[in-house]
JSON list of C-alpha atoms in Angstrom, two decimals:
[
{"chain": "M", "resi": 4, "resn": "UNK", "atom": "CA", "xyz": [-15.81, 37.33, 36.55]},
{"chain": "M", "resi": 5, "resn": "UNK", "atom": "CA", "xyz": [-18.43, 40.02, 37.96]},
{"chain": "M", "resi": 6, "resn": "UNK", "atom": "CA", "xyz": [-20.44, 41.07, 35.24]},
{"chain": "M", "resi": 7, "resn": "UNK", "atom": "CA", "xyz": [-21.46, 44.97, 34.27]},
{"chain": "M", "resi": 8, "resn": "UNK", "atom": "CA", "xyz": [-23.06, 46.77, 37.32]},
{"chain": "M", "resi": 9, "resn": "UNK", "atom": "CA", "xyz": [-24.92, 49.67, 37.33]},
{"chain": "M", "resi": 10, "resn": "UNK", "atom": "CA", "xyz": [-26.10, 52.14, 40.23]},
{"chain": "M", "resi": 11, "resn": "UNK", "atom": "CA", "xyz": [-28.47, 53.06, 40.78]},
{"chain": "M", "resi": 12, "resn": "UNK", "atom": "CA", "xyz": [-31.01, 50.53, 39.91]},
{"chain": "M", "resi": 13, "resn": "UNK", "atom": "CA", "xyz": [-34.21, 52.88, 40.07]},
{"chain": "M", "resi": 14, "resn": "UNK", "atom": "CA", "xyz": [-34.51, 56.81, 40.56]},
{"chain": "M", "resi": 15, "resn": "UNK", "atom": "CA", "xyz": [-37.34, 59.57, 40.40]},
{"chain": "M", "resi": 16, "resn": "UNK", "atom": "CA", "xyz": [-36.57, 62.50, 39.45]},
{"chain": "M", "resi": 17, "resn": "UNK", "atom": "CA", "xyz": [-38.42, 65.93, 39.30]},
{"chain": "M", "resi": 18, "resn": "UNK", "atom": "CA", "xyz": [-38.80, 67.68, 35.51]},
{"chain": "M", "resi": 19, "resn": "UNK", "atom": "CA", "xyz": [-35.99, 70.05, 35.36]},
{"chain": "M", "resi": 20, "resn": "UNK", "atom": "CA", "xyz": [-33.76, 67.89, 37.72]},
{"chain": "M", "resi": 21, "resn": "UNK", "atom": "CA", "xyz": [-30.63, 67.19, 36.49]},
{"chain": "M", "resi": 22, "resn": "UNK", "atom": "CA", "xyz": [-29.26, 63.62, 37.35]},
{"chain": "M", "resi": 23, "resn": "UNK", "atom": "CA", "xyz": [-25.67, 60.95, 36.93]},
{"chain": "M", "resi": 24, "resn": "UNK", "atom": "CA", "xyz": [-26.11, 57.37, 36.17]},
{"chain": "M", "resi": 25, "resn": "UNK", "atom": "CA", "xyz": [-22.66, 55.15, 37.09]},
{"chain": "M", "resi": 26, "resn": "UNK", "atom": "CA", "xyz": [-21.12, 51.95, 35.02]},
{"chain": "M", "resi": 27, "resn": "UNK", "atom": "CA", "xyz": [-18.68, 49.50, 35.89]},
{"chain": "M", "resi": 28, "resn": "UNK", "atom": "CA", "xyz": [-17.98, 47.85, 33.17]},
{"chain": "M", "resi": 29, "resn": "UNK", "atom": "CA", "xyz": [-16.67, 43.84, 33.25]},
{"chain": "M", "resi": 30, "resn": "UNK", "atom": "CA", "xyz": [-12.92, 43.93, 34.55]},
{"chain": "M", "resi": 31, "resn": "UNK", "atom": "CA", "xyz": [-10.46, 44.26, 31.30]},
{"chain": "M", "resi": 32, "resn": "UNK", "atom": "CA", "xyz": [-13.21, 45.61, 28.87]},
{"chain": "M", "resi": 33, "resn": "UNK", "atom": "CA", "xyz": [-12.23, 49.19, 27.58]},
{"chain": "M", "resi": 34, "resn": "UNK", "atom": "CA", "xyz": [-15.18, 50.44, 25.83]},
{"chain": "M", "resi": 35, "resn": "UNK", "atom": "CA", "xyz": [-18.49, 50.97, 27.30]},
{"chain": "M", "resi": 36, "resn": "UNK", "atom": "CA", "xyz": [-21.45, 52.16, 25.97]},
{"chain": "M", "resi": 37, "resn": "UNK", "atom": "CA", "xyz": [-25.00, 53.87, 26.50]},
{"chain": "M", "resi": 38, "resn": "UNK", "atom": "CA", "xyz": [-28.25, 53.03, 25.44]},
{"chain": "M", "resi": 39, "resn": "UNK", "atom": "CA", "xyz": [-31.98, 54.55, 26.46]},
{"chain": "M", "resi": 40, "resn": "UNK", "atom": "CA", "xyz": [-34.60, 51.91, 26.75]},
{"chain": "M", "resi": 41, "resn": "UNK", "atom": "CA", "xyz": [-38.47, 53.01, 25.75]},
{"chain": "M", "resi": 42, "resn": "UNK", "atom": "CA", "xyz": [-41.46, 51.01, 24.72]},
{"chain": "M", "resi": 43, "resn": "UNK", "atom": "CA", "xyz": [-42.22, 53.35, 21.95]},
{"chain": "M", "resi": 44, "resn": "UNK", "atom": "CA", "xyz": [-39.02, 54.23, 20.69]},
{"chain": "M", "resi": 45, "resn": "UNK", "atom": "CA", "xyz": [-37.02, 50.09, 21.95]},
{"chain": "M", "resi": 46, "resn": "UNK", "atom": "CA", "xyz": [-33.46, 50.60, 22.10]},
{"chain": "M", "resi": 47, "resn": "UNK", "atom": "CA", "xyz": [-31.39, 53.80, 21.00]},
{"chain": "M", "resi": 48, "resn": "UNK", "atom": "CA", "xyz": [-27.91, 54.45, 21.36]},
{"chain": "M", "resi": 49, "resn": "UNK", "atom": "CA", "xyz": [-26.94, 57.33, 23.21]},
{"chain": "M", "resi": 50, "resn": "UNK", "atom": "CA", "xyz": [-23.10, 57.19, 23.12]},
{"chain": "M", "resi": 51, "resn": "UNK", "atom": "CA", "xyz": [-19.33, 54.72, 23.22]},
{"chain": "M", "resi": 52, "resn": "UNK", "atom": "CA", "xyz": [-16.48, 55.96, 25.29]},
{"chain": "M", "resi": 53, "resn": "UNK", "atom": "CA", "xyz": [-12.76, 54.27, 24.78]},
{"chain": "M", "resi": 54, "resn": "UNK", "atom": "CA", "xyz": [-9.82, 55.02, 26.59]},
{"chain": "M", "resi": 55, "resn": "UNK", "atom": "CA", "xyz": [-11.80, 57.89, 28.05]},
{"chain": "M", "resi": 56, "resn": "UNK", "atom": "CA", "xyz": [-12.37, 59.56, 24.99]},
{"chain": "M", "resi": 57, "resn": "UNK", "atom": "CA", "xyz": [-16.24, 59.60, 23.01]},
{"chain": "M", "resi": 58, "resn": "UNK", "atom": "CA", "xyz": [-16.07, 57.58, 19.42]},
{"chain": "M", "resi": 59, "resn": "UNK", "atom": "CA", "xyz": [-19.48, 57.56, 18.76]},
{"chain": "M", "resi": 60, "resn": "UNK", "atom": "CA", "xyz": [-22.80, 59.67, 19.61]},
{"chain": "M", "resi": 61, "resn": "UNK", "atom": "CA", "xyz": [-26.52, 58.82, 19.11]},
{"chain": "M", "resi": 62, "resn": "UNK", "atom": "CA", "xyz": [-29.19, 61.37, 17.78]},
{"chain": "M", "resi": 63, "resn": "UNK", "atom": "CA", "xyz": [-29.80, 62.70, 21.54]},
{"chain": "M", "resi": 64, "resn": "UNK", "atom": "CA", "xyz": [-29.86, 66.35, 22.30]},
{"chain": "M", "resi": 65, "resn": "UNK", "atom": "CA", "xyz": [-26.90, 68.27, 24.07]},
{"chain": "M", "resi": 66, "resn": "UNK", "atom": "CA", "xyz": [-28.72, 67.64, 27.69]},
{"chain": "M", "resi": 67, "resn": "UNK", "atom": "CA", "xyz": [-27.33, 63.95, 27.13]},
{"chain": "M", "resi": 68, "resn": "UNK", "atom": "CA", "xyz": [-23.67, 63.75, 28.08]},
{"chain": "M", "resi": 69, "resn": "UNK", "atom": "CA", "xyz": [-21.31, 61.16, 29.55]},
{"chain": "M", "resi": 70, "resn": "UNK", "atom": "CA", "xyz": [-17.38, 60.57, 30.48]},
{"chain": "M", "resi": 71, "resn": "UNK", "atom": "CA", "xyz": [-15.22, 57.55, 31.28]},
{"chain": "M", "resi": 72, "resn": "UNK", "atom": "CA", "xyz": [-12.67, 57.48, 33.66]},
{"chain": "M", "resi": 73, "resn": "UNK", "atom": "CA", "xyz": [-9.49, 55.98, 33.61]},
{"chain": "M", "resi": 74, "resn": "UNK", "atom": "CA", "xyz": [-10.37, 52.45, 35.26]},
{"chain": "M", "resi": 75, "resn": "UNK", "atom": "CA", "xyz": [-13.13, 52.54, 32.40]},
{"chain": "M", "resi": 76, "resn": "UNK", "atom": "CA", "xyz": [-15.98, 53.34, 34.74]},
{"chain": "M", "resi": 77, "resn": "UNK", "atom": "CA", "xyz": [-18.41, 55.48, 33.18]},
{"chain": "M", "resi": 78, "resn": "UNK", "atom": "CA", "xyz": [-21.05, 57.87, 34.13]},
{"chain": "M", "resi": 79, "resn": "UNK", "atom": "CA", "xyz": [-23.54, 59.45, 32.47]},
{"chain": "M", "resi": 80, "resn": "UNK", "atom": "CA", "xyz": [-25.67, 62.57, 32.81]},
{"chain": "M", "resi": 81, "resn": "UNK", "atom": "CA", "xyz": [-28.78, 64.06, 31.91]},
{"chain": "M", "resi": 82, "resn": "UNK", "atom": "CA", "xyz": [-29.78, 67.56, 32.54]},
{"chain": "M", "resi": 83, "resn": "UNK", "atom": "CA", "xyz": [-32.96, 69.97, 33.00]},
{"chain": "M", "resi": 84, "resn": "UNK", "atom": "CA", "xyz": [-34.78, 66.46, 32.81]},
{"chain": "M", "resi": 85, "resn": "UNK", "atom": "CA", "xyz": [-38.12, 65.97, 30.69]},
{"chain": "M", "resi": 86, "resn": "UNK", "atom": "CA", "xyz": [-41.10, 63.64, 31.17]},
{"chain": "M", "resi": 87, "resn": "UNK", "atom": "CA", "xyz": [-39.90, 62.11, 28.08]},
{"chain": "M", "resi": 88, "resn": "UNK", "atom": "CA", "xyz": [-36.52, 61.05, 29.82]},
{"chain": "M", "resi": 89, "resn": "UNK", "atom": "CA", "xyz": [-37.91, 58.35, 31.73]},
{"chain": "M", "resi": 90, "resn": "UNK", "atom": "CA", "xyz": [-36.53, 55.32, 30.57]},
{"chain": "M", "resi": 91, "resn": "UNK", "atom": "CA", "xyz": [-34.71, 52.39, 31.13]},
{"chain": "M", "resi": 92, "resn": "UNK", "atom": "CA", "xyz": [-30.58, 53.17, 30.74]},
{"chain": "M", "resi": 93, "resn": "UNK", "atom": "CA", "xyz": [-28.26, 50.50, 29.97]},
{"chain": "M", "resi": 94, "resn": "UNK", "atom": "CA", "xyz": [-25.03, 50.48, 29.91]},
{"chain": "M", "resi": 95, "resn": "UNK", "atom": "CA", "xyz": [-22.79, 48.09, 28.16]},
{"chain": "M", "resi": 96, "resn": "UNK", "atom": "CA", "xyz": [-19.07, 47.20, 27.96]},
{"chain": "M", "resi": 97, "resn": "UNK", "atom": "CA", "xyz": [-16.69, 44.99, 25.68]},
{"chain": "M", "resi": 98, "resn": "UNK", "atom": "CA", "xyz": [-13.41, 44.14, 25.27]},
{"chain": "M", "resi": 99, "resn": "UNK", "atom": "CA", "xyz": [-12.08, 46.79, 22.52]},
{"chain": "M", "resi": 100, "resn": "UNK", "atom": "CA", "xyz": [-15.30, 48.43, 20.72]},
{"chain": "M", "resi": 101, "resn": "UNK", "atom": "CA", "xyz": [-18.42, 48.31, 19.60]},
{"chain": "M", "resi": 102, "resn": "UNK", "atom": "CA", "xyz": [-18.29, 45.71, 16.68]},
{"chain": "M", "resi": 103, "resn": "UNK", "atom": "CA", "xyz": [-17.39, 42.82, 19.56]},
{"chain": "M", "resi": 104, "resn": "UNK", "atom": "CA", "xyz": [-20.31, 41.35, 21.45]},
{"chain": "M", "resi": 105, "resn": "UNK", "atom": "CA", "xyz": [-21.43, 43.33, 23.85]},
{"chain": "M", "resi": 106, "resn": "UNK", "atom": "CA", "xyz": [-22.48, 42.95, 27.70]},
{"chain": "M", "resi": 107, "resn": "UNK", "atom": "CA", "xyz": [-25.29, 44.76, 29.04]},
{"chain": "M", "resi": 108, "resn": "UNK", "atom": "CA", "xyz": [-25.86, 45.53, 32.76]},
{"chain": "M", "resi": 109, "resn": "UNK", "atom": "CA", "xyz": [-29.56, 45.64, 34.56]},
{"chain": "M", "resi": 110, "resn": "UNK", "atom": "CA", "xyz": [-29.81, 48.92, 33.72]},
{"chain": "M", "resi": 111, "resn": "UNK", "atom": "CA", "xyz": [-31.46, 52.10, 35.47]},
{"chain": "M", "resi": 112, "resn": "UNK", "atom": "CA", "xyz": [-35.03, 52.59, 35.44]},
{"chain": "M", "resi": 113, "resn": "UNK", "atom": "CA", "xyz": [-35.40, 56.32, 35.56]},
{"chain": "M", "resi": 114, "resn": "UNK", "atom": "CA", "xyz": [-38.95, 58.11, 35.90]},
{"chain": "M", "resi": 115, "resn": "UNK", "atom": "CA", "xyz": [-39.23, 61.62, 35.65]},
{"chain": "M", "resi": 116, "resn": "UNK", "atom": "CA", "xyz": [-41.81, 63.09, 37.40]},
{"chain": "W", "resi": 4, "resn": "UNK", "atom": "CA", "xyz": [-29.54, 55.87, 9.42]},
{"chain": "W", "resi": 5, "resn": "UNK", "atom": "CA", "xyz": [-29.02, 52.90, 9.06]},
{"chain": "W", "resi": 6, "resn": "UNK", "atom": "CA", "xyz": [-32.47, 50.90, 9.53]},
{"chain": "W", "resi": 7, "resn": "UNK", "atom": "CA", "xyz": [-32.94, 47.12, 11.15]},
{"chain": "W", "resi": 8, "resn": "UNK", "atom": "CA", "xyz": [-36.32, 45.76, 11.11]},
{"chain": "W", "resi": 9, "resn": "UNK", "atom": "CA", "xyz": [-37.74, 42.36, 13.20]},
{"chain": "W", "resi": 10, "resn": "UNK", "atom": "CA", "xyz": [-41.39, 41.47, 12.95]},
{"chain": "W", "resi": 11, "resn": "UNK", "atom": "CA", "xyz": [-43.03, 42.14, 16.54]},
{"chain": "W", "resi": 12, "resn": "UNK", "atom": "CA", "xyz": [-43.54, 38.71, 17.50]},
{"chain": "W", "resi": 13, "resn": "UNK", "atom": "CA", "xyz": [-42.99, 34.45, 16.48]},
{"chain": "W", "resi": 14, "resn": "UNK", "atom": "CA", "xyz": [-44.42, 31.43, 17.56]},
{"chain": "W", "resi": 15, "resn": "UNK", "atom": "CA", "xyz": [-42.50, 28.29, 17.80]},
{"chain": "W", "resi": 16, "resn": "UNK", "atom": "CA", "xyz": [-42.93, 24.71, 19.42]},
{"chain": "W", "resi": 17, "resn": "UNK", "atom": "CA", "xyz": [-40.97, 23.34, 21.92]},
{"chain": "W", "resi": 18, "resn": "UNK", "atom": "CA", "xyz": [-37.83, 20.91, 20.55]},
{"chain": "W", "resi": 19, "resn": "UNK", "atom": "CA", "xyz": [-38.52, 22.25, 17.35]},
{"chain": "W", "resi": 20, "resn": "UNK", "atom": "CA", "xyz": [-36.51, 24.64, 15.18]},
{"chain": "W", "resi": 21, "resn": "UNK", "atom": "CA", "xyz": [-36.92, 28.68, 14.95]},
{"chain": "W", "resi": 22, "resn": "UNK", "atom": "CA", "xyz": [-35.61, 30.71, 12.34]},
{"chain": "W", "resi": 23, "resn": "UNK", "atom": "CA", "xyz": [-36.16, 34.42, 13.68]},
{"chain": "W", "resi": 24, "resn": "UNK", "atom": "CA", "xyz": [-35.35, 37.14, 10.57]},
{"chain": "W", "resi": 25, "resn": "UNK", "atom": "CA", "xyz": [-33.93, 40.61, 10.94]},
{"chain": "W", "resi": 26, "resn": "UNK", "atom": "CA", "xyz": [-33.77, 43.07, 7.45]},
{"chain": "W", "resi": 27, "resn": "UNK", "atom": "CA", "xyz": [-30.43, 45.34, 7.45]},
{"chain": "W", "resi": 28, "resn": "UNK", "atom": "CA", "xyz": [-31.61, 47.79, 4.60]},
{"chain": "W", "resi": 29, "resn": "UNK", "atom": "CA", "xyz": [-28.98, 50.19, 5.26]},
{"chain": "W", "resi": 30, "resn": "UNK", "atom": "CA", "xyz": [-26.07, 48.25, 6.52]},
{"chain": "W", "resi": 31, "resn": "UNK", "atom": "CA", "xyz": [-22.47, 49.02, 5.41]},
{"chain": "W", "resi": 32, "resn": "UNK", "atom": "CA", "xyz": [-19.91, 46.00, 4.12]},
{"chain": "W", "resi": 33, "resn": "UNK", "atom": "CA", "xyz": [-17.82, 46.28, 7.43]},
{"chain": "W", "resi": 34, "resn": "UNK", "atom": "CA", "xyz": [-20.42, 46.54, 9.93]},
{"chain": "W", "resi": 35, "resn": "UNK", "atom": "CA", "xyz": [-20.74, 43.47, 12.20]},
{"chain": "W", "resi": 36, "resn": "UNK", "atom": "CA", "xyz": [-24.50, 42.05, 12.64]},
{"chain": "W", "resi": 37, "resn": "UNK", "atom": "CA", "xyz": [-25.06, 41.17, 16.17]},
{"chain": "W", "resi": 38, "resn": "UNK", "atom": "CA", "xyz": [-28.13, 38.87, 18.03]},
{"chain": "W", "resi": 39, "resn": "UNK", "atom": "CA", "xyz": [-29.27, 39.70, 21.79]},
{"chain": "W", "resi": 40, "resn": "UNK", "atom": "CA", "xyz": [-31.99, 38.42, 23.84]},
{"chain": "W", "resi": 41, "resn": "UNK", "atom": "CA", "xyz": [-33.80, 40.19, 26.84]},
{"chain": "W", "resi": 42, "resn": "UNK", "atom": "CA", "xyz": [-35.62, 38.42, 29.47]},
{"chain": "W", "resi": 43, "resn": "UNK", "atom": "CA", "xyz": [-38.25, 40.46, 31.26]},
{"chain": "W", "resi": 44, "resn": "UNK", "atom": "CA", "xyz": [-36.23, 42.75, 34.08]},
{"chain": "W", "resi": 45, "resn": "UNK", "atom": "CA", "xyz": [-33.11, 42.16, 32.72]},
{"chain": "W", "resi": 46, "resn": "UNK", "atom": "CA", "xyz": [-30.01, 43.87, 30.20]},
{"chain": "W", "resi": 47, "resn": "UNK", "atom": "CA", "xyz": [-30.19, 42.22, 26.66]},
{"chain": "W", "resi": 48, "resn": "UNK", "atom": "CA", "xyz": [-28.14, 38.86, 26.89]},
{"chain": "W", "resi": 49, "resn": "UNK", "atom": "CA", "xyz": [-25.41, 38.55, 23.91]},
{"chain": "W", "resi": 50, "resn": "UNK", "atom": "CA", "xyz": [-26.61, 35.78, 21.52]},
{"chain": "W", "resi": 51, "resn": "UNK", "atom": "CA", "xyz": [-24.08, 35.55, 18.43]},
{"chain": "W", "resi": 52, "resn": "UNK", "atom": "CA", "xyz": [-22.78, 38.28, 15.85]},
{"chain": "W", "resi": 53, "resn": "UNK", "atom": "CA", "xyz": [-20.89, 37.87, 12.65]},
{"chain": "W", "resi": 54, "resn": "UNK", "atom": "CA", "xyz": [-19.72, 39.82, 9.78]},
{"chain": "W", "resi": 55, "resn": "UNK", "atom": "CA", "xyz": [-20.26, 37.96, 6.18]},
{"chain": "W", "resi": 56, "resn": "UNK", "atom": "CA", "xyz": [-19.99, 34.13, 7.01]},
{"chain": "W", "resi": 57, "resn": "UNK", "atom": "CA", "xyz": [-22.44, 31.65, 8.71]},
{"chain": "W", "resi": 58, "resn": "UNK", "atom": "CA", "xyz": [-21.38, 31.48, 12.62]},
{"chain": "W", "resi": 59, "resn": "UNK", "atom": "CA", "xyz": [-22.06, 29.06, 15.16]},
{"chain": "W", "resi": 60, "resn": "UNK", "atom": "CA", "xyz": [-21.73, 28.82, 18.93]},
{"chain": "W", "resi": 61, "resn": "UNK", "atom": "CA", "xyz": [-23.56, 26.60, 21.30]},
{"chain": "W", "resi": 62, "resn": "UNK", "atom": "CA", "xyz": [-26.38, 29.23, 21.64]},
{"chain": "W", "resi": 63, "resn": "UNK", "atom": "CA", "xyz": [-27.36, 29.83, 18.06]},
{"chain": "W", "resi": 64, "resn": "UNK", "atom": "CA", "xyz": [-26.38, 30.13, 14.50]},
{"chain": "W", "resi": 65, "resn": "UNK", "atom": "CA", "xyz": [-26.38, 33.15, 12.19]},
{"chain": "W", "resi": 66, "resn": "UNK", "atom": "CA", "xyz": [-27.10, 33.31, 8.30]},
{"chain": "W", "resi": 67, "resn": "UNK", "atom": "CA", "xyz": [-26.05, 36.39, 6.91]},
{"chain": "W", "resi": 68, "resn": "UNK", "atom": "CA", "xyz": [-27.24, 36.65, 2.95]},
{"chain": "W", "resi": 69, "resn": "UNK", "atom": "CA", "xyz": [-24.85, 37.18, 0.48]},
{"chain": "W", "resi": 70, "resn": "UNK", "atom": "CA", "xyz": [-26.01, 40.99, -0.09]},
{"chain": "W", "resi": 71, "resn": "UNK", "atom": "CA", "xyz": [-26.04, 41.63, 3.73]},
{"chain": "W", "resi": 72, "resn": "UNK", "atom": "CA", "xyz": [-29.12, 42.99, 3.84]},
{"chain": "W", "resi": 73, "resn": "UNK", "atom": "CA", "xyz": [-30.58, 40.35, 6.47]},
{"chain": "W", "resi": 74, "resn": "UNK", "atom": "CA", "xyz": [-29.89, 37.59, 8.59]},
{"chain": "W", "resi": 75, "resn": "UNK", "atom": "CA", "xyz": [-31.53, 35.29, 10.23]},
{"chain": "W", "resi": 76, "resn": "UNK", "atom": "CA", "xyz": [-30.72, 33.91, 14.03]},
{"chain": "W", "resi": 77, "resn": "UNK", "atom": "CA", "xyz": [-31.72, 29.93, 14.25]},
{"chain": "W", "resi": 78, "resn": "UNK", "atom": "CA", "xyz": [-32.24, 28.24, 17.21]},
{"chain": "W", "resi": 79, "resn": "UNK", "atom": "CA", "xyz": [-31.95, 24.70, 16.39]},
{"chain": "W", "resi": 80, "resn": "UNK", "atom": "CA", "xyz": [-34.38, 23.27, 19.53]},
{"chain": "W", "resi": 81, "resn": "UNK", "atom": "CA", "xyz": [-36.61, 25.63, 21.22]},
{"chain": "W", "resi": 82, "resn": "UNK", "atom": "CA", "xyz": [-36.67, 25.55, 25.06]},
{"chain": "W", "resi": 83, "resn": "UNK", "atom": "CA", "xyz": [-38.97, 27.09, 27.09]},
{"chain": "W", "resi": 84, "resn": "UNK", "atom": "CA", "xyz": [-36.01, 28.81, 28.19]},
{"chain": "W", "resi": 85, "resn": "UNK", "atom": "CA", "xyz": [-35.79, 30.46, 25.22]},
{"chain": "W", "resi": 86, "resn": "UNK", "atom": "CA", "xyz": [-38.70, 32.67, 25.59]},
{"chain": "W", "resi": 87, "resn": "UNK", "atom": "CA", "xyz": [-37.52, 35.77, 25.21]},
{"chain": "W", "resi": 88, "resn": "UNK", "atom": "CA", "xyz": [-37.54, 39.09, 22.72]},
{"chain": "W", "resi": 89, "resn": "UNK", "atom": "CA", "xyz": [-34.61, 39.01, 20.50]},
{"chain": "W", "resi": 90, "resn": "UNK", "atom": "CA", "xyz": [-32.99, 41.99, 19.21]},
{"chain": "W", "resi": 91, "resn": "UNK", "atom": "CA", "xyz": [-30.98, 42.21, 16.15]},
{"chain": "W", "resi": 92, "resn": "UNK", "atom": "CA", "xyz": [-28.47, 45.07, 15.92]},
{"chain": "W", "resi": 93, "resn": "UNK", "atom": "CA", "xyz": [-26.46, 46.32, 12.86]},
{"chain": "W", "resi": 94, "resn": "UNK", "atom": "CA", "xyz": [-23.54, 48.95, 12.34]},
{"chain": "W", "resi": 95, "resn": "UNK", "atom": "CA", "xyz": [-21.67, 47.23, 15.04]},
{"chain": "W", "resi": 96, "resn": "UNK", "atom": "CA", "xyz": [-24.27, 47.46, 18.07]},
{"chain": "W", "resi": 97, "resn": "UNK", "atom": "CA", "xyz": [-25.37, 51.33, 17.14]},
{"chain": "W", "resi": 98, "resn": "UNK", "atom": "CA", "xyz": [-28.96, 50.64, 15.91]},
{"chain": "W", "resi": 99, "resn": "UNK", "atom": "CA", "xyz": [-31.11, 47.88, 17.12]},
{"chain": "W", "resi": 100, "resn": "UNK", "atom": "CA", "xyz": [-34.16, 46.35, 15.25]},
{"chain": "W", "resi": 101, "resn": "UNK", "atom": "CA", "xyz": [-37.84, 46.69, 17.94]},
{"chain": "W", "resi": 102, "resn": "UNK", "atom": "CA", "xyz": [-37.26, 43.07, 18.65]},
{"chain": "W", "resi": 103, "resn": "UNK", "atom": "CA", "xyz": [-39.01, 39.92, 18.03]},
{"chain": "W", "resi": 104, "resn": "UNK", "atom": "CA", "xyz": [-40.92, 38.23, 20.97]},
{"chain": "W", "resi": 105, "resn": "UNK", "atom": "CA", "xyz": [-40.34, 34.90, 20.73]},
{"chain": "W", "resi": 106, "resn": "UNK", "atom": "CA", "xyz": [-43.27, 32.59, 22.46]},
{"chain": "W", "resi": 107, "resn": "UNK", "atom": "CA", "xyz": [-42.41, 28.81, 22.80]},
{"chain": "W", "resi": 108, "resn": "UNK", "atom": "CA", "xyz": [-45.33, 26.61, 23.00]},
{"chain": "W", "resi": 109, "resn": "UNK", "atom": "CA", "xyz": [-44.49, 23.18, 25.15]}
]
């Protein structure tokens, strides 16, 4: 079974840029989830999407959005980026929420220049 | 918010046991606990999770204390494989301890 996969693997991005991250989550897993990746801050959760809808939402400001789609694919977005943004974004998926085990993809290593 | 803390780093032998703690100060009676390791360059790798009980898989074990306010992953024989920082999570996956970077000495 392919595991998560996300794309891109690495971007740069301009301050002020606005830019989508993409998930595919493990065939038959339903909810996926977002986390930003930081040496000072380690992991933080940005957000959970089931059944295309948001259940849960980090401490992250309003620039921070996502959406899932109907085959559970899910992208996220970040607008009118900040040097602080760059990060490493993972994405994970499980079977029905949160409180299973999770599975992580490579993530995206974004750098905001 | 709910608050997980790991010390930053542990030292173990090869072959030998490691106990690797994780404090849940915060966490609520029906939020799962869940283990993950990260290799260098990679997503966090699922270790083990539980709930109130002791649980075992061929990875690891997990002791939860009876209060819930920490639990401790064990890794019964230390491989160099193992190497790794370990993150403990609580309220089901939404906040993660700073890990634990787990050298094993062969």
């Amino acid at each position: 079974k392919a595991g998560v996969t996300q794309t891109p693997r690495y971007l740069i991005k301009t301050r002020g840029q606005q830019v989508t991250l993409s998930c595919s989550p493990i065939s038959g897993h339903r909810s996926v989830s977002w986390y930003q990746q930081t040496p000072g801050q380690g992991l933080q959760f940005l957000f959970e999407y089931f059944s295309e809808t948001q259940r849960n939402k980090g401490n992250f400001p309003g620039r921070f959005s996502g959406r899932q789609f109907s085959n559970s694919r899910s992208e996220m977005n970040v607008s009118t980026l900040e040097l602080g943004d760059s990060a490493l974004y993972l994405c994970a998926s499980s079977l029905v929420d949160a409180s299973y085990e999770q599975y992580f993809g490579p993530g995206t290593r974004l750098t905001v220049t | 918010d709910a608050k997980t803390t790991q010390p930053n780093s542990m030292e173990s032998n090869e072959e030998e046991p490691v106990h690797l703690p994780c404090n849940h100060s915060t966490i609520s009676g029906t939020d799962y606990i869940h283990w993950y390791r990260q290799l260098p360059s990679q997503g966090p790798e699922y270790v083990i999770h539980g709930l109130t009980s002791n649980v075992n898989n061929r990875m690891a074990s997990l002791a939860i204390a009876e209060d819930r306010k920490s639990s401790t992953l064990i890794l019964h024989r230390a491989t160099l494989r193992d190497a790794a920082v370990y993150y403990c999570a609580g309220a089901n996956n939404l906040f993660f301890g700073t890990g634990t970077r787990l050298t094993v000495i062969p």
